């Protein structure tokens, strides 16, 4: 019994390793799920952000198309516009229906001071004289001549946009570039609310489109323009009720639109996401500042990571409970074994009965441990069902499914361990006098069939035709040794196994030799201990019990097993076996 203390220590280390791995898997699954959920929510915000910015850019592009259609209309008239023509043109645009947010569409003439009388005469001939205002000292004037709908924009007719820097600068930039331009922030004269707005210009030239700045200035006739109140522009884009982000617009340092005030519906004091996008808007830089609102928070609050964490912790508790039960069972088994050993030293006649009780106890304990393992497997199925939507996602499927499958693999591993323990405990329950004899050739044929190998891969050389003593355990020993030879061979289909059974008179000597990778000498003793395995990460799973069963079955007849091997040169396992029951000398102290 001196060997039991270190064995118990190894079991305790295994317990700690299982708990650590289980906890690591739980935390890993939780962190991965949380990361995936956060990525999905961020992707939704990015999509909302891009959609909002694209709406602004797309709507401005549509307004630009409308202005260029006004330029084309003016060119078709060689620049000789009148109020009736402009009214007819604007009606074809259906501004209020197709261009929500725009206040109107108009035309601004470029008038040198020397040409001012002719400008007034032309307006008078139309029956609509215009009073240009306000006064300034520039050598040219930029009066708003036409704008539709005229009733809503009457206050703007006659306004000389040259008097104010932002209006003038944007118009001259459009003239010199030959492209559409907007002004910096202004307040429209027709806006009674005095809210930020801007003007949108497209230039008109006499004749063909000029190619140089000098030509553009020389042949410049005026601009088709549209006045905007930013608030109305945004309202025409998308209703707040249909957006789960709020934004503000800034032109330089000036905020021209803002939805970030606490009085805004669904205002989130601590938004989940914020971002800033700078847009090149027809010669100006608009800064779009976006933030999520309470609607976004409500739609993107996921309990999936918490569910995974809770489920993982439940599994962790079950694993710990299982290991505590195993530890207690082990301690109880050791305690009972010590008590029985003391009794056996005094009462050898009760040895077999006491040993059977110990083995039955371990068998029952191992059998009872299957229930918590099945509970863990059931809980994994429940979690997978709860996360069905997540697992269907192409982004989430691989990693999360791998974690769930890993838990299942560990449960299967636990079942294999308990099954191995049960088999280990039952080694001594065979070998009765009435057990049938075992033909050696039949045993080899069964191994070939069970392991699905070519019969030529297993060579048998035997001095006896059948096994007369404890044939059940002899079959188990040979199956384990031959099975391991194929299982851990780097090329199982090419493996060769030689089985030799020699008659030594009072016993049989048996050897199983393979041509696999071999075993380093420092591990020759270790491989026969319970739960010990030399499996590499790429090799098949092993419970570490098979060779322990082999050793126990051989030792119960008073013999031992040895291995001759070195790395890269295969391995040969050798042991003795009684020819019949009369030659089986069981060491009662070892069995206990």
XYZ file of C-alpha atoms in Angstrom:
592
model
C 0.000 0.000 0.000
C 3.033 2.340 0.034
C 2.342 3.284 -3.579
C -1.133 4.788 -2.947
C -0.030 8.194 -1.586
C 1.706 9.500 -4.727
C -1.112 8.075 -6.844
C -3.645 10.105 -4.831
C -1.491 13.204 -5.347
C -1.609 12.697 -9.124
C -5.385 12.439 -9.035
C -5.586 15.709 -7.097
C -3.397 17.426 -9.684
C -5.673 16.099 -12.400
C -8.674 17.501 -10.534
C -7.094 20.949 -10.414
C -6.208 20.758 -14.113
C -9.787 19.824 -15.070
C -11.203 22.668 -12.973
C -8.723 25.139 -14.463
C -9.466 24.056 -18.036
C -13.217 24.143 -17.432
C -13.029 27.647 -15.950
C -10.781 28.812 -18.778
C -13.246 27.476 -21.358
C -16.142 29.208 -19.592
C -14.361 32.570 -19.467
C -13.078 32.110 -23.014
C -16.568 31.354 -24.363
C -17.995 34.337 -22.488
C -15.305 36.727 -23.733
C -15.600 35.432 -27.291
C -19.403 35.751 -27.256
C -19.182 39.256 -25.797
C -16.618 40.200 -28.430
C -18.813 38.868 -31.236
C -21.907 40.653 -29.905
C -19.950 43.904 -29.550
C -18.711 43.543 -33.130
C -22.259 42.988 -34.388
C -23.560 46.036 -32.524
C -20.667 48.148 -33.784
C -21.397 46.961 -37.331
C -25.018 48.095 -36.927
C -23.836 51.517 -35.758
C -21.419 51.790 -38.686
C -24.246 50.866 -41.064
C -26.510 53.532 -39.505
C -23.691 56.063 -39.617
C -22.908 55.388 -43.270
C -26.595 55.406 -44.202
C -27.095 58.812 -42.572
C -24.016 60.368 -44.200
C -24.910 58.826 -47.559
C -28.417 60.291 -47.318
C -26.982 63.789 -46.852
C -24.516 63.408 -49.731
C -27.086 61.784 -52.012
C -29.715 64.436 -51.331
C -27.257 67.259 -52.057
C -26.328 65.479 -55.291
C -30.001 65.441 -56.317
C -30.278 69.174 -55.579
C -27.188 69.753 -57.695
C -28.824 67.906 -60.594
C -31.858 70.177 -60.296
C -29.650 73.302 -60.401
C -27.757 72.079 -63.450
C -31.090 71.463 -65.168
C -31.804 75.166 -64.531
C -28.479 76.054 -66.151
C -29.364 73.883 -69.171
C -32.733 75.627 -69.423
C -31.066 79.065 -69.339
C -28.507 78.033 -71.976
C -31.286 76.804 -74.230
C -32.563 80.417 -74.144
C -29.034 81.800 -74.718
C -29.198 83.318 -71.262
C -32.170 85.538 -72.194
C -34.399 84.565 -69.287
C -37.680 86.161 -68.249
C -40.010 85.671 -65.315
C -42.534 83.564 -67.246
C -39.846 81.177 -68.568
C -38.447 80.694 -65.102
C -41.883 80.093 -63.599
C -42.673 77.479 -66.258
C -39.322 75.741 -65.694
C -39.712 75.618 -61.906
C -43.172 74.071 -62.220
C -41.673 71.154 -64.193
C -39.346 70.392 -61.277
C -42.168 69.901 -58.745
C -39.837 71.246 -56.069
C -42.057 70.711 -53.058
C -42.715 67.052 -53.963
C -39.368 65.888 -55.353
C -36.930 68.113 -53.453
C -38.056 68.346 -49.815
C -35.880 70.693 -47.789
C -35.152 73.190 -50.575
C -36.793 76.631 -50.162
C -36.941 77.321 -53.886
C -34.903 77.694 -57.076
C -33.857 81.011 -58.552
C -31.486 82.930 -60.781
C -28.938 85.594 -59.824
C -27.636 87.922 -62.558
C -24.076 89.187 -62.714
C -24.356 92.929 -63.480
C -21.471 95.368 -64.007
C -22.342 98.840 -62.679
C -22.066 100.223 -66.195
C -24.776 97.723 -67.297
C -27.139 98.483 -64.410
C -29.504 100.742 -66.496
C -29.904 98.002 -69.089
C -30.658 95.487 -66.305
C -33.410 97.738 -64.892
C -34.844 98.349 -68.374
C -35.076 94.605 -69.015
C -36.900 94.046 -65.740
C -39.297 96.905 -66.444
C -40.044 95.448 -69.872
C -41.164 92.280 -68.079
C -43.558 94.347 -66.020
C -41.753 93.620 -62.748
C -39.262 96.366 -61.860
C -36.822 95.297 -59.114
C -35.423 97.373 -56.280
C -31.844 96.183 -55.678
C -30.654 96.268 -52.060
C -28.581 96.887 -49.990
C -26.114 99.492 -51.280
C -22.356 98.701 -51.486
C -19.237 100.008 -53.263
C -18.277 96.992 -55.417
C -17.980 97.425 -59.192
C -20.503 94.696 -59.836
C -23.853 93.599 -58.477
C -25.351 90.133 -57.924
C -29.117 90.694 -57.565
C -31.613 87.840 -57.119
C -33.806 88.314 -60.195
C -36.055 85.249 -60.175
C -37.014 82.729 -57.516
C -39.846 80.196 -57.407
C -42.137 79.738 -55.639
C -42.150 83.506 -55.607
C -44.793 84.010 -52.922
C -42.774 82.156 -50.265
C -39.510 83.869 -51.276
C -40.696 87.405 -52.142
C -38.381 88.939 -49.513
C -35.335 87.636 -51.404
C -36.145 89.257 -54.807
C -33.750 92.118 -55.471
C -31.306 91.104 -52.724
C -27.757 91.830 -53.915
C -25.778 88.837 -52.617
C -22.542 90.731 -53.356
C -23.069 92.772 -50.175
C -22.284 89.861 -47.803
C -19.001 87.916 -47.669
C -20.309 84.316 -47.388
C -22.879 84.732 -50.165
C -20.425 86.538 -52.439
C -17.453 84.204 -51.798
C -19.416 81.060 -52.593
C -20.852 82.553 -55.799
C -17.445 83.742 -57.093
C -15.949 80.318 -56.254
C -18.644 78.698 -58.384
C -17.927 81.197 -61.218
C -14.152 80.623 -61.197
C -14.311 76.814 -60.839
C -17.180 76.194 -63.253
C -18.680 73.752 -60.700
C -21.379 73.698 -58.047
C -20.529 75.437 -54.778
C -22.274 76.233 -51.507
C -21.822 79.192 -49.179
C -20.734 79.234 -45.587
C -23.483 79.476 -42.934
C -25.936 82.364 -43.453
C -29.446 83.355 -42.366
C -31.902 83.545 -45.263
C -33.883 86.785 -45.527
C -37.038 84.716 -46.107
C -36.493 82.605 -42.948
C -38.515 84.119 -40.112
C -36.914 81.649 -37.665
C -33.393 83.050 -38.218
C -31.902 79.530 -38.284
C -28.689 78.550 -40.100
C -28.908 78.118 -43.851
C -26.801 78.307 -47.034
C -27.059 78.977 -50.777
C -26.250 76.403 -53.478
C -24.862 77.782 -56.785
C -24.266 76.460 -60.332
C -22.726 78.910 -62.879
C -24.061 80.027 -66.279
C -21.734 81.276 -69.038
C -22.339 82.798 -72.477
C -21.643 80.342 -75.289
C -19.797 77.060 -74.797
C -18.422 75.990 -71.436
C -15.153 77.927 -70.875
C -11.980 76.057 -69.930
C -9.921 78.711 -68.126
C -10.570 80.993 -65.174
C -10.080 84.085 -67.353
C -12.676 82.858 -69.871
C -15.108 82.008 -67.094
C -14.894 85.501 -65.610
C -15.231 87.154 -69.032
C -18.292 85.146 -70.141
C -20.011 84.849 -66.745
C -23.760 85.651 -66.840
C -24.913 84.573 -63.354
C -25.885 81.517 -61.340
C -28.844 79.240 -60.845
C -29.204 78.915 -57.104
C -31.260 77.348 -54.337
C -31.625 78.661 -50.777
C -31.659 76.117 -47.921
C -32.625 76.215 -44.264
C -30.537 73.373 -42.768
C -33.287 72.319 -40.383
C -35.712 71.808 -43.272
C -33.015 70.046 -45.304
C -32.483 67.438 -42.541
C -36.223 66.990 -41.994
C -36.506 66.173 -45.692
C -33.843 63.456 -45.409
C -35.190 61.047 -42.831
C -37.501 61.425 -39.870
C -35.903 61.155 -36.452
C -38.399 58.460 -35.581
C -36.908 56.254 -38.314
C -33.294 56.734 -37.220
C -31.493 55.127 -34.273
C -28.627 57.646 -34.411
C -28.630 61.377 -33.794
C -26.232 63.799 -35.483
C -25.087 67.394 -35.680
C -23.662 69.322 -38.664
C -20.866 71.865 -38.420
C -19.376 74.104 -41.091
C -15.986 75.017 -39.674
C -16.600 76.256 -36.139
C -20.274 77.043 -36.766
C -22.856 74.423 -35.764
C -25.583 74.591 -38.407
C -27.728 71.701 -37.109
C -27.788 69.880 -33.763
C -29.788 66.878 -32.442
C -27.626 66.288 -29.370
C -29.529 68.376 -26.839
C -30.969 66.688 -23.716
C -34.424 67.907 -24.713
C -34.293 65.669 -27.799
C -36.551 62.571 -27.675
C -34.597 59.342 -26.959
C -31.507 61.341 -25.916
C -28.850 59.013 -24.465
C -26.624 60.729 -21.895
C -24.002 57.989 -22.364
C -24.294 56.796 -25.989
C -23.019 53.340 -26.872
C -21.176 54.678 -29.947
C -20.058 58.069 -31.257
C -18.194 59.003 -34.420
C -17.238 62.020 -36.508
C -17.210 62.091 -40.307
C -15.832 64.978 -42.374
C -17.549 65.400 -45.755
C -16.254 67.548 -48.633
C -19.473 69.373 -49.486
C -19.146 71.478 -52.657
C -16.158 73.522 -51.572
C -16.978 73.440 -47.850
C -16.004 70.935 -45.126
C -19.024 69.677 -43.226
C -18.373 67.771 -40.004
C -21.037 65.193 -39.136
C -20.981 64.170 -35.463
C -23.078 61.036 -34.829
C -24.240 59.433 -31.581
C -26.513 56.518 -30.798
C -29.774 57.116 -28.936
C -31.890 55.168 -26.468
C -33.685 53.343 -29.288
C -30.354 51.980 -30.498
C -29.466 50.892 -26.959
C -32.810 49.106 -26.543
C -32.467 47.298 -29.873
C -28.880 46.185 -29.251
C -28.861 45.044 -25.633
C -27.977 41.336 -25.768
C -28.122 38.888 -22.884
C -26.320 36.181 -24.866
C -22.850 36.670 -23.270
C -24.409 36.669 -19.793
C -26.358 33.521 -20.658
C -23.172 31.812 -21.823
C -21.346 32.910 -18.669
C -24.175 31.705 -16.431
C -24.399 28.401 -18.276
C -20.624 27.997 -18.141
C -20.584 28.653 -14.391
C -23.334 26.072 -13.911
C -21.225 23.587 -15.852
C -18.219 24.611 -13.748
C -20.189 23.910 -10.560
C -21.222 20.513 -11.927
C -17.627 19.705 -12.861
C -16.385 20.728 -9.418
C -19.160 18.690 -7.801
C -18.230 15.722 -9.967
C -14.565 16.033 -9.029
C -15.410 16.455 -5.342
C -17.471 13.276 -5.545
C -14.595 11.517 -7.292
C -12.126 12.797 -4.692
C -14.347 11.683 -1.832
C -14.870 8.319 -3.482
C -11.123 7.959 -3.924
C -10.452 8.866 -0.293
C -13.151 6.492 0.855
C -11.741 3.756 -1.360
C -8.245 4.318 0.036
C -9.544 4.377 3.597
C -11.567 1.245 3.042
C -8.595 -0.421 1.345
C -6.352 0.356 4.329
C -8.950 -1.031 6.749
C -9.442 -4.145 4.678
C -5.694 -4.658 4.317
C -5.331 -4.647 8.100
C -8.117 -7.169 8.376
C -6.672 -9.311 5.591
C -3.310 -9.535 7.380
C -5.144 -11.029 10.357
C -7.789 -12.945 8.436
C -6.434 -14.149 5.103
C -9.397 -16.499 4.710
C -11.644 -13.445 4.017
C -9.309 -11.926 1.358
C -11.263 -12.686 -1.791
C -14.566 -11.521 -0.310
C -13.080 -8.248 1.007
C -11.281 -7.552 -2.286
C -14.521 -8.078 -4.177
C -16.227 -5.536 -1.918
C -13.563 -2.941 -2.689
C -13.774 -3.559 -6.426
C -17.567 -3.438 -6.321
C -17.418 -0.125 -4.427
C -15.129 1.460 -7.065
C -17.313 0.036 -9.825
C -20.511 1.509 -8.306
C -18.838 4.848 -7.576
C -17.566 5.088 -11.158
C -20.985 4.044 -12.460
C -22.698 6.731 -10.349
C -20.355 9.397 -11.748
C -21.914 8.927 -15.166
C -25.069 10.805 -14.091
C -23.380 14.241 -13.553
C -21.466 13.739 -16.817
C -24.754 13.165 -18.656
C -26.114 16.303 -16.927
C -23.249 18.356 -18.322
C -23.888 17.021 -21.827
C -27.608 17.845 -21.510
C -26.815 21.389 -20.344
C -24.526 21.915 -23.351
C -27.423 20.878 -25.629
C -29.701 23.400 -23.862
C -27.145 26.208 -24.276
C -26.683 25.347 -27.950
C -30.465 25.472 -28.451
C -30.643 28.878 -26.686
C -27.866 30.191 -28.939
C -29.323 28.805 -32.136
C -29.594 32.277 -33.740
C -26.008 33.136 -32.860
C -24.712 29.825 -34.224
C -26.546 30.458 -37.522
C -24.529 33.653 -38.056
C -21.591 33.182 -40.443
C -19.451 35.430 -38.207
C -20.120 33.463 -35.014
C -20.504 29.834 -36.143
C -16.892 28.572 -36.161
C -15.403 29.664 -32.853
C -18.494 29.322 -30.609
C -19.463 25.921 -32.049
C -15.882 24.781 -31.480
C -16.148 25.756 -27.790
C -19.413 23.800 -27.362
C -17.953 20.786 -29.172
C -14.891 20.994 -26.921
C -17.149 20.715 -23.851
C -18.846 17.681 -25.403
C -15.417 16.137 -26.087
C -14.448 16.658 -22.444
C -17.711 15.005 -21.312
C -16.985 12.062 -23.630
C -13.480 11.949 -22.177
C -14.956 11.859 -18.657
C -17.266 8.979 -19.675
C -14.271 7.084 -21.095
C -12.406 7.611 -17.824
C -15.274 6.275 -15.688
C -15.696 3.362 -18.096
C -11.968 2.632 -17.837
C -12.096 2.814 -14.035
C -15.026 0.376 -14.044
C -13.119 -2.011 -16.318
C -9.997 -1.657 -14.166
C -12.034 -2.522 -11.065
C -13.504 -5.645 -12.702
C -10.208 -7.278 -13.706
C -10.304 -9.601 -10.710
C -13.862 -10.800 -11.362
C -12.828 -13.316 -14.025
C -10.749 -16.456 -14.153
C -13.129 -18.943 -12.554
C -12.481 -22.653 -12.899
C -15.432 -23.062 -15.244
C -14.215 -20.461 -17.757
C -13.893 -21.857 -21.314
C -10.542 -22.350 -23.033
C -9.525 -19.677 -25.559
C -8.119 -20.699 -28.965
C -5.155 -18.411 -29.657
C -5.821 -18.270 -33.398
C -9.412 -17.160 -32.776
C -8.153 -14.369 -30.524
C -5.820 -13.057 -33.249
C -8.587 -13.258 -35.851
C -10.917 -11.312 -33.551
C -8.260 -8.600 -33.076
C -7.758 -8.307 -36.844
C -11.511 -7.888 -37.316
C -11.993 -5.499 -34.390
C -9.127 -3.204 -35.386
C -9.980 -3.446 -39.117
C -6.442 -4.263 -40.243
C -4.995 -6.603 -42.845
C -4.461 -10.126 -41.441
C -0.900 -9.966 -42.808
C -0.168 -7.125 -40.392
C -0.404 -9.437 -37.343
C 1.963 -12.426 -37.209
C 1.417 -15.153 -34.595
C 4.024 -17.696 -33.473
C 2.649 -19.875 -30.648
C 3.725 -23.118 -28.979
C 0.192 -23.631 -27.634
C -3.137 -23.668 -29.420
C -5.297 -22.418 -26.562
C -5.235 -20.567 -23.245
C -6.541 -22.605 -20.319
C -6.176 -20.158 -17.414
C -8.109 -16.898 -17.006
C -8.800 -16.682 -20.727
C -11.021 -13.596 -20.373
C -8.234 -11.448 -18.920
C -5.669 -12.922 -21.311
C -7.880 -11.773 -24.178
C -8.130 -8.309 -22.584
C -4.305 -8.087 -22.164
C -3.562 -9.095 -25.751
C -6.295 -6.861 -27.204
C -4.895 -3.831 -25.323
C -1.310 -4.444 -26.454
C -2.189 -5.162 -30.094
C -4.720 -2.293 -30.170
C -2.139 0.186 -28.816
C 0.387 -0.958 -31.423
C -1.984 0.108 -34.205
C -3.568 3.068 -32.416
C -0.305 4.920 -31.799
C 1.542 3.845 -34.944
C 2.326 6.822 -37.237
C 1.068 4.777 -40.220
C -1.469 2.205 -38.940
C -2.077 0.684 -42.381
C 1.635 -0.151 -42.667
C 2.117 -1.343 -39.059
C 3.491 -4.813 -38.299
C 2.800 -6.625 -35.028
C 4.458 -9.903 -33.976
C 2.863 -12.009 -31.240
C 4.982 -14.850 -29.798
C 3.768 -17.374 -27.185
C 6.338 -19.884 -25.884
C 5.757 -22.870 -23.626
C 8.207 -22.792 -20.668
C 6.779 -25.866 -18.942
C 5.319 -24.310 -15.816
C 4.247 -21.086 -17.579
C 3.845 -19.310 -20.898
C 6.032 -16.402 -21.987
C 4.257 -13.930 -24.230
C 5.667 -11.026 -26.239
C 3.952 -8.416 -28.431
C 6.372 -6.525 -30.669
C 5.549 -3.583 -33.013
C 7.502 -1.348 -35.391
C 6.042 1.986 -34.224
C 7.685 5.133 -32.816
C 8.883 3.408 -29.673
C 8.971 4.645 -26.074
C 11.814 6.526 -24.415
C 13.410 4.495 -21.544
C 12.519 7.127 -18.912
C 8.824 6.426 -19.516
C 8.926 2.610 -19.352
C 7.583 2.463 -15.790
C 5.267 5.460 -16.061
C 3.107 4.061 -18.866
C 1.677 1.331 -16.594
C 0.353 3.796 -13.997
C -3.345 4.669 -13.959
C -4.236 7.847 -15.915
C -0.769 8.063 -17.444
C -0.389 8.519 -21.211
C 2.376 9.662 -23.534
C -0.094 10.811 -26.191
C 0.993 13.795 -28.280
C -1.516 16.481 -29.287
C -1.993 14.992 -32.785
C -2.500 11.382 -31.563
C -5.800 9.718 -30.553
C -7.326 10.374 -27.125
C -6.283 7.943 -24.370
C -7.670 7.401 -20.873
C -4.329 6.186 -19.517
C -6.006 3.070 -18.058
C -5.427 0.399 -20.735
C -1.859 -0.568 -19.747
C -2.806 -0.320 -16.065
C -5.461 -2.978 -16.733
C -2.823 -5.093 -18.523
C -0.431 -4.820 -15.581
C -3.132 -5.602 -12.993
C -4.362 -8.655 -14.928
C -0.818 -10.045 -15.159
C 0.150 -9.249 -11.548
C -2.908 -11.006 -10.145
C -1.240 -14.246 -11.315
C 2.025 -13.349 -9.593
C 3.886 -12.152 -12.724
C 4.958 -8.774 -14.095
C 5.214 -7.083 -17.502
C 8.259 -5.373 -18.999
C 8.834 -3.221 -22.075
C 11.925 -3.077 -24.268
C 11.974 -0.003 -26.455
C 13.715 3.194 -27.524
C 12.449 6.108 -29.548
C 12.117 5.349 -33.242
C 12.697 1.571 -32.887
C 9.331 0.139 -31.944
C 8.402 -1.524 -28.645
C 8.260 -5.094 -27.292
C 6.053 -5.945 -24.298
C 6.890 -9.223 -22.501
C 5.119 -11.071 -19.686
C 4.397 -14.522 -18.297
C 1.043 -16.282 -17.989
C 0.078 -19.520 -16.182
C -0.621 -22.558 -18.343
C -3.487 -23.595 -16.040
C -5.055 -22.506 -12.759
C -2.861 -24.784 -10.687
C 0.141 -22.672 -11.738
C -1.501 -19.317 -10.895
C 0.015 -17.972 -7.647
C -1.876 -14.777 -6.776
C 0.003 -12.400 -4.443
C -2.698 -11.566 -1.915
C -0.908 -8.496 -0.576
C -0.563 -6.970 -4.075
C -4.178 -7.691 -4.908
C -5.329 -5.947 -1.750
